[in-house]
Amino acid sequence: MLNALGYSLDGLSAGWVNEAAFRQVTLLAIVGIPLSLFLPMPHWAHAVVIASHLASMIVELLNSAIEAAVDHTSLAKHDLAKRAKDLGSAAQLVCLVNLAAMWALALLAT
């Protein structure tokens, strides 16, 4: 378990150091999560906003992992490599749209 924790911390560190998008969604969560807790919203609204922020961070880590694996395999242009990267990017877009929708829902519930 300690080895797994070490690998996980290495992954978080690599994401922070090497991936601007991960830093952006992390900073968004650092601002958004406390803000959601400060606002007078129902408990379920706090939960969905927090979960949506964490989901965006998770999806960005997975997207970055896909991009790193594809780039490691080959830097040559290939249709499947483009598809893999585009799908990871699309997943993050859907996650960010969900985050905005959950914020809207939570704010409407106040």
JSON list of C-alpha atoms in Angstrom, two decimals, residues 4-20 22-23 25-26 54 57-62 64:
[
{"chain": "A", "resi": 4, "resn": "ALA", "atom": "CA", "xyz": [0.91, 2.47, -4.32]},
{"chain": "A", "resi": 5, "resn": "LEU", "atom": "CA", "xyz": [0.63, 5.68, -2.30]},
{"chain": "A", "resi": 6, "resn": "GLY", "atom": "CA", "xyz": [4.09, 6.70, -3.51]},
{"chain": "A", "resi": 7, "resn": "TYR", "atom": "CA", "xyz": [3.14, 6.07, -7.14]},
{"chain": "A", "resi": 8, "resn": "SER", "atom": "CA", "xyz": [-0.06, 8.05, -6.68]},
{"chain": "A", "resi": 9, "resn": "LEU", "atom": "CA", "xyz": [1.79, 10.99, -5.14]},
{"chain": "A", "resi": 10, "resn": "ASP", "atom": "CA", "xyz": [4.31, 10.82, -8.00]},
{"chain": "A", "resi": 11, "resn": "GLY", "atom": "CA", "xyz": [1.39, 10.97, -10.44]},
{"chain": "A", "resi": 12, "resn": "LEU", "atom": "CA", "xyz": [-0.12, 14.01, -8.73]},
{"chain": "A", "resi": 13, "resn": "SER", "atom": "CA", "xyz": [3.28, 15.68, -8.74]},
{"chain": "A", "resi": 14, "resn": "ALA", "atom": "CA", "xyz": [3.85, 14.87, -12.42]},
{"chain": "A", "resi": 15, "resn": "GLY", "atom": "CA", "xyz": [0.42, 16.21, -13.25]},
{"chain": "A", "resi": 16, "resn": "TRP", "atom": "CA", "xyz": [1.08, 19.45, -11.41]},
{"chain": "A", "resi": 17, "resn": "VAL", "atom": "CA", "xyz": [4.59, 19.96, -12.81]},
{"chain": "A", "resi": 18, "resn": "ASN", "atom": "CA", "xyz": [3.97, 18.89, -16.41]},
{"chain": "A", "resi": 19, "resn": "GLU", "atom": "CA", "xyz": [0.33, 19.61, -17.19]},
{"chain": "A", "resi": 20, "resn": "ALA", "atom": "CA", "xyz": [-1.01, 23.16, -17.31]},
{"chain": "A", "resi": 22, "resn": "PHE", "atom": "CA", "xyz": [-4.26, 19.86, -14.48]},
{"chain": "A", "resi": 23, "resn": "ARG", "atom": "CA", "xyz": [-2.97, 22.93, -12.65]},
{"chain": "A", "resi": 25, "resn": "VAL", "atom": "CA", "xyz": [-8.63, 22.46, -12.92]},
{"chain": "A", "resi": 26, "resn": "THR", "atom": "CA", "xyz": [-6.87, 22.01, -9.56]},
{"chain": "A", "resi": 54, "resn": "LEU", "atom": "CA", "xyz": [-12.90, 16.16, -8.15]},
{"chain": "A", "resi": 57, "resn": "MET", "atom": "CA", "xyz": [-9.32, 16.62, -11.77]},
{"chain": "A", "resi": 58, "resn": "ILE", "atom": "CA", "xyz": [-9.57, 12.85, -12.24]},
{"chain": "A", "resi": 59, "resn": "VAL", "atom": "CA", "xyz": [-10.53, 13.15, -15.90]},
{"chain": "A", "resi": 60, "resn": "GLU", "atom": "CA", "xyz": [-7.64, 15.55, -16.54]},
{"chain": "A", "resi": 61, "resn": "LEU", "atom": "CA", "xyz": [-5.18, 13.12, -14.95]},
{"chain": "A", "resi": 62, "resn": "LEU", "atom": "CA", "xyz": [-6.52, 10.32, -17.15]},
{"chain": "A", "resi": 64, "resn": "SER", "atom": "CA", "xyz": [-2.83, 13.50, -19.47]}
]
